[in-house]
Amino acid sequence: MDITLVKYIEDDFDSFKRMVSDAETMRFITGIVWTEDDARIQFDAMLQMNTQQEKLGFFKVVNQKNEFIGNCSLEYYKYDAAILEIGYVLKREFWRMGYGTAILQQLVYKANNSYPSMDVIAIIDPENEASRKLLCKNGFESYFRGMEDGKFSEKFILKNPHAD
């Protein structure tokens, strides 16, 4: 699957806004659609982070036709900077086409290349069976299921074989 991850720029806001205002797409992300103001606040924060970290950040995902198909991230885990966290969202019209696997594999490759000794985690809604299967298929193991930050979630970890 031929995809490209590109750090967001200001011109990408409309594509991002359309994605996060779709109820079905956001069902397992936040559970609610984002208003334009919510999208703007999050997008501005993503742009800010993209200027602070060269190898980490928030990326638009485009396919071989240069269509915006989703969003992904690689960042330090907020509770432990010795761990990387990945995230991904696909526009629903691109679900079940293999793009999730391609995004996950590129994020893991990027993490291993840039930070070879760090473990990688992903946090999902436990009801998101597609994400669970995707993570397990790619070597991630579930290690937490419960409440965190007021939200029920499940965490998966990919242990880095080079980690101490």
PDB file of N, CA and C in Angstrom, residues 79-132:
ATOM      1  N   TYR A  79       2.871  10.433  29.878  1.00  0.00           N
ATOM      2  CA  TYR A  79       3.176  10.019  31.248  1.00  0.00           C
ATOM      3  C   TYR A  79       4.571   9.423  31.403  1.00  0.00           C
ATOM      4  N   ASP A  80       5.284   9.224  30.289  1.00  0.00           N
ATOM      5  CA  ASP A  80       6.621   8.634  30.350  1.00  0.00           C
ATOM      6  C   ASP A  80       7.352   8.944  29.048  1.00  0.00           C
ATOM      7  N   ALA A  81       8.236   9.932  29.075  1.00  0.00           N
ATOM      8  CA  ALA A  81       8.936  10.372  27.867  1.00  0.00           C
ATOM      9  C   ALA A  81       9.950   9.346  27.364  1.00  0.00           C
ATOM     10  N   ALA A  82      10.102   8.228  28.070  1.00  0.00           N
ATOM     11  CA  ALA A  82      10.979   7.158  27.601  1.00  0.00           C
ATOM     12  C   ALA A  82      10.226   6.189  26.684  1.00  0.00           C
ATOM     13  N   ILE A  83       8.959   6.484  26.437  1.00  0.00           N
ATOM     14  CA  ILE A  83       8.102   5.654  25.585  1.00  0.00           C
ATOM     15  C   ILE A  83       7.496   6.540  24.502  1.00  0.00           C
ATOM     16  N   LEU A  84       7.377   6.000  23.302  1.00  0.00           N
ATOM     17  CA  LEU A  84       6.715   6.714  22.212  1.00  0.00           C
ATOM     18  C   LEU A  84       5.269   6.249  22.106  1.00  0.00           C
ATOM     19  N   GLU A  85       4.392   7.176  21.743  1.00  0.00           N
ATOM     20  CA  GLU A  85       2.990   6.843  21.510  1.00  0.00           C
ATOM     21  C   GLU A  85       2.644   7.129  20.059  1.00  0.00           C
ATOM     22  N   ILE A  86       1.944   6.183  19.454  1.00  0.00           N
ATOM     23  CA  ILE A  86       1.450   6.391  18.094  1.00  0.00           C
ATOM     24  C   ILE A  86      -0.064   6.519  18.127  1.00  0.00           C
ATOM     25  N   GLY A  87      -0.589   7.194  17.133  1.00  0.00           N
ATOM     26  CA  GLY A  87      -2.025   7.324  16.972  1.00  0.00           C
ATOM     27  C   GLY A  87      -2.347   7.395  15.492  1.00  0.00           C
ATOM     28  N   TYR A  88      -3.563   7.024  15.137  1.00  0.00           N
ATOM     29  CA  TYR A  88      -3.955   7.053  13.729  1.00  0.00           C
ATOM     30  C   TYR A  88      -5.467   7.156  13.613  1.00  0.00           C
ATOM     31  N   VAL A  89      -5.906   7.837  12.583  1.00  0.00           N
ATOM     32  CA  VAL A  89      -7.324   7.970  12.248  1.00  0.00           C
ATOM     33  C   VAL A  89      -7.427   7.909  10.729  1.00  0.00           C
ATOM     34  N   LEU A  90      -8.336   7.102  10.252  1.00  0.00           N
ATOM     35  CA  LEU A  90      -8.605   7.036   8.815  1.00  0.00           C
ATOM     36  C   LEU A  90      -9.991   7.583   8.529  1.00  0.00           C
ATOM     37  N   LYS A  91     -10.109   8.358   7.456  1.00  0.00           N
ATOM     38  CA  LYS A  91     -11.444   8.744   6.997  1.00  0.00           C
ATOM     39  C   LYS A  91     -12.201   7.456   6.671  1.00  0.00           C
ATOM     40  N   ARG A  92     -13.469   7.429   7.004  1.00  0.00           N
ATOM     41  CA  ARG A  92     -14.194   6.151   6.905  1.00  0.00           C
ATOM     42  C   ARG A  92     -14.271   5.588   5.495  1.00  0.00           C
ATOM     43  N   GLU A  93     -14.220   6.443   4.478  1.00  0.00           N
ATOM     44  CA  GLU A  93     -14.282   5.890   3.118  1.00  0.00           C
ATOM     45  C   GLU A  93     -13.022   5.109   2.749  1.00  0.00           C
ATOM     46  N   PHE A  94     -11.998   5.155   3.623  1.00  0.00           N
ATOM     47  CA  PHE A  94     -10.759   4.416   3.378  1.00  0.00           C
ATOM     48  C   PHE A  94     -10.572   3.255   4.355  1.00  0.00           C
ATOM     49  N   TRP A  95     -11.602   2.954   5.145  1.00  0.00           N
ATOM     50  CA  TRP A  95     -11.539   1.813   6.061  1.00  0.00           C
ATOM     51  C   TRP A  95     -11.522   0.509   5.262  1.00  0.00           C
ATOM     52  N   ARG A  96     -10.929  -0.507   5.856  1.00  0.00           N
ATOM     53  CA  ARG A  96     -10.896  -1.872   5.315  1.00  0.00           C
ATOM     54  C   ARG A  96     -10.282  -1.963   3.917  1.00  0.00           C
ATOM     55  N   MET A  97      -9.261  -1.140   3.684  1.00  0.00           N
ATOM     56  CA  MET A  97      -8.571  -1.170   2.397  1.00  0.00           C
ATOM     57  C   MET A  97      -7.073  -1.437   2.570  1.00  0.00           C
ATOM     58  N   GLY A  98      -6.642  -1.698   3.804  1.00  0.00           N
ATOM     59  CA  GLY A  98      -5.225  -1.956   4.057  1.00  0.00           C
ATOM     60  C   GLY A  98      -4.427  -0.729   4.466  1.00  0.00           C
ATOM     61  N   TYR A  99      -5.079   0.429   4.469  1.00  0.00           N
ATOM     62  CA  TYR A  99      -4.352   1.650   4.823  1.00  0.00           C
ATOM     63  C   TYR A  99      -3.935   1.677   6.295  1.00  0.00           C
ATOM     64  N   GLY A 100      -4.755   1.120   7.180  1.00  0.00           N
ATOM     65  CA  GLY A 100      -4.401   1.094   8.598  1.00  0.00           C
ATOM     66  C   GLY A 100      -3.098   0.358   8.827  1.00  0.00           C
ATOM     67  N   THR A 101      -2.948  -0.789   8.174  1.00  0.00           N
ATOM     68  CA  THR A 101      -1.707  -1.560   8.279  1.00  0.00           C
ATOM     69  C   THR A 101      -0.531  -0.747   7.762  1.00  0.00           C
ATOM     70  N   ALA A 102      -0.703  -0.099   6.627  1.00  0.00           N
ATOM     71  CA  ALA A 102       0.383   0.691   6.040  1.00  0.00           C
ATOM     72  C   ALA A 102       0.789   1.842   6.959  1.00  0.00           C
ATOM     73  N   ILE A 103      -0.188   2.514   7.551  1.00  0.00           N
ATOM     74  CA  ILE A 103       0.112   3.622   8.462  1.00  0.00           C
ATOM     75  C   ILE A 103       0.855   3.104   9.685  1.00  0.00           C
ATOM     76  N   LEU A 104       0.336   2.053  10.293  1.00  0.00           N
ATOM     77  CA  LEU A 104       0.965   1.497  11.488  1.00  0.00           C
ATOM     78  C   LEU A 104       2.398   1.065  11.197  1.00  0.00           C
ATOM     79  N   GLN A 105       2.617   0.397  10.093  1.00  0.00           N
ATOM     80  CA  GLN A 105       3.965  -0.054   9.754  1.00  0.00           C
ATOM     81  C   GLN A 105       4.912   1.122   9.526  1.00  0.00           C
ATOM     82  N   GLN A 106       4.432   2.184   8.890  1.00  0.00           N
ATOM     83  CA  GLN A 106       5.299   3.354   8.695  1.00  0.00           C
ATOM     84  C   GLN A 106       5.614   4.043  10.016  1.00  0.00           C
ATOM     85  N   LEU A 107       4.635   4.124  10.916  1.00  0.00           N
ATOM     86  CA  LEU A 107       4.887   4.740  12.219  1.00  0.00           C
ATOM     87  C   LEU A 107       5.899   3.935  13.024  1.00  0.00           C
ATOM     88  N   VAL A 108       5.763   2.617  13.023  1.00  0.00           N
ATOM     89  CA  VAL A 108       6.710   1.764  13.752  1.00  0.00           C
ATOM     90  C   VAL A 108       8.102   1.882  13.138  1.00  0.00           C
ATOM     91  N   TYR A 109       8.182   1.900  11.820  1.00  0.00           N
ATOM     92  CA  TYR A 109       9.473   2.064  11.143  1.00  0.00           C
ATOM     93  C   TYR A 109      10.113   3.396  11.529  1.00  0.00           C
ATOM     94  N   LYS A 110       9.312   4.447  11.500  1.00  0.00           N
ATOM     95  CA  LYS A 110       9.791   5.787  11.858  1.00  0.00           C
ATOM     96  C   LYS A 110      10.283   5.799  13.309  1.00  0.00           C
ATOM     97  N   ALA A 111       9.528   5.178  14.207  1.00  0.00           N
ATOM     98  CA  ALA A 111       9.910   5.117  15.626  1.00  0.00           C
ATOM     99  C   ALA A 111      11.217   4.346  15.798  1.00  0.00           C
ATOM    100  N   ASN A 112      11.316   3.185  15.171  1.00  0.00           N
ATOM    101  CA  ASN A 112      12.516   2.358  15.317  1.00  0.00           C
ATOM    102  C   ASN A 112      13.745   3.001  14.693  1.00  0.00           C
ATOM    103  N   ASN A 113      13.558   3.714  13.598  1.00  0.00           N
ATOM    104  CA  ASN A 113      14.688   4.392  12.952  1.00  0.00           C
ATOM    105  C   ASN A 113      15.187   5.575  13.766  1.00  0.00           C
ATOM    106  N   SER A 114      14.262   6.353  14.293  1.00  0.00           N
ATOM    107  CA  SER A 114      14.628   7.577  15.004  1.00  0.00           C
ATOM    108  C   SER A 114      14.972   7.337  16.470  1.00  0.00           C
ATOM    109  N   TYR A 115      14.320   6.366  17.080  1.00  0.00           N
ATOM    110  CA  TYR A 115      14.484   6.101  18.517  1.00  0.00           C
ATOM    111  C   TYR A 115      14.596   4.589  18.726  1.00  0.00           C
ATOM    112  N   PRO A 116      15.711   3.987  18.321  1.00  0.00           N
ATOM    113  CA  PRO A 116      15.817   2.527  18.289  1.00  0.00           C
ATOM    114  C   PRO A 116      15.703   1.816  19.635  1.00  0.00           C
ATOM    115  N   SER A 117      15.858   2.521  20.734  1.00  0.00           N
ATOM    116  CA  SER A 117      15.795   1.835  22.031  1.00  0.00           C
ATOM    117  C   SER A 117      14.474   2.054  22.768  1.00  0.00           C
ATOM    118  N   MET A 118      13.523   2.709  22.132  1.00  0.00           N
ATOM    119  CA  MET A 118      12.272   3.039  22.819  1.00  0.00           C
ATOM    120  C   MET A 118      11.133   2.091  22.445  1.00  0.00           C
ATOM    121  N   ASP A 119      10.331   1.739  23.462  1.00  0.00           N
ATOM    122  CA  ASP A 119       9.103   0.987  23.227  1.00  0.00           C
ATOM    123  C   ASP A 119       8.059   1.929  22.630  1.00  0.00           C
ATOM    124  N   VAL A 120       7.065   1.349  21.965  1.00  0.00           N
ATOM    125  CA  VAL A 120       6.003   2.121  21.321  1.00  0.00           C
ATOM    126  C   VAL A 120       4.662   1.640  21.872  1.00  0.00           C
ATOM    127  N   ILE A 121       3.796   2.583  22.227  1.00  0.00           N
ATOM    128  CA  ILE A 121       2.458   2.221  22.684  1.00  0.00           C
ATOM    129  C   ILE A 121       1.400   2.844  21.778  1.00  0.00           C
ATOM    130  N   ALA A 122       0.226   2.252  21.849  1.00  0.00           N
ATOM    131  CA  ALA A 122      -0.961   2.789  21.180  1.00  0.00           C
ATOM    132  C   ALA A 122      -2.112   2.664  22.171  1.00  0.00           C
ATOM    133  N   ILE A 123      -2.964   3.667  22.216  1.00  0.00           N
ATOM    134  CA  ILE A 123      -4.106   3.673  23.120  1.00  0.00           C
ATOM    135  C   ILE A 123      -5.373   3.739  22.273  1.00  0.00           C
ATOM    136  N   ILE A 124      -6.281   2.788  22.519  1.00  0.00           N
ATOM    137  CA  ILE A 124      -7.494   2.715  21.702  1.00  0.00           C
ATOM    138  C   ILE A 124      -8.736   2.623  22.581  1.00  0.00           C
ATOM    139  N   ASP A 125      -9.868   2.846  21.965  1.00  0.00           N
ATOM    140  CA  ASP A 125     -11.155   2.547  22.579  1.00  0.00           C
ATOM    141  C   ASP A 125     -11.284   1.021  22.557  1.00  0.00           C
ATOM    142  N   PRO A 126     -11.544   0.378  23.705  1.00  0.00           N
ATOM    143  CA  PRO A 126     -11.624  -1.086  23.737  1.00  0.00           C
ATOM    144  C   PRO A 126     -12.680  -1.674  22.805  1.00  0.00           C
ATOM    145  N   GLU A 127     -13.646  -0.880  22.391  1.00  0.00           N
ATOM    146  CA  GLU A 127     -14.673  -1.374  21.470  1.00  0.00           C
ATOM    147  C   GLU A 127     -14.229  -1.328  20.008  1.00  0.00           C
ATOM    148  N   ASN A 128     -13.059  -0.765  19.750  1.00  0.00           N
ATOM    149  CA  ASN A 128     -12.565  -0.652  18.380  1.00  0.00           C
ATOM    150  C   ASN A 128     -11.840  -1.943  17.998  1.00  0.00           C
ATOM    151  N   GLU A 129     -12.626  -2.916  17.599  1.00  0.00           N
ATOM    152  CA  GLU A 129     -12.091  -4.241  17.276  1.00  0.00           C
ATOM    153  C   GLU A 129     -11.113  -4.193  16.106  1.00  0.00           C
ATOM    154  N   ALA A 130     -11.355  -3.331  15.130  1.00  0.00           N
ATOM    155  CA  ALA A 130     -10.452  -3.237  13.978  1.00  0.00           C
ATOM    156  C   ALA A 130      -9.060  -2.792  14.421  1.00  0.00           C
ATOM    157  N   SER A 131      -8.978  -1.805  15.303  1.00  0.00           N
ATOM    158  CA  SER A 131      -7.671  -1.356  15.789  1.00  0.00           C
ATOM    159  C   SER A 131      -7.001  -2.431  16.634  1.00  0.00           C
ATOM    160  N   ARG A 132      -7.772  -3.107  17.467  1.00  0.00           N
ATOM    161  CA  ARG A 132      -7.195  -4.177  18.294  1.00  0.00           C
ATOM    162  C   ARG A 132      -6.554  -5.239  17.397  1.00  0.00           C
TER     163      ARG A 132
END
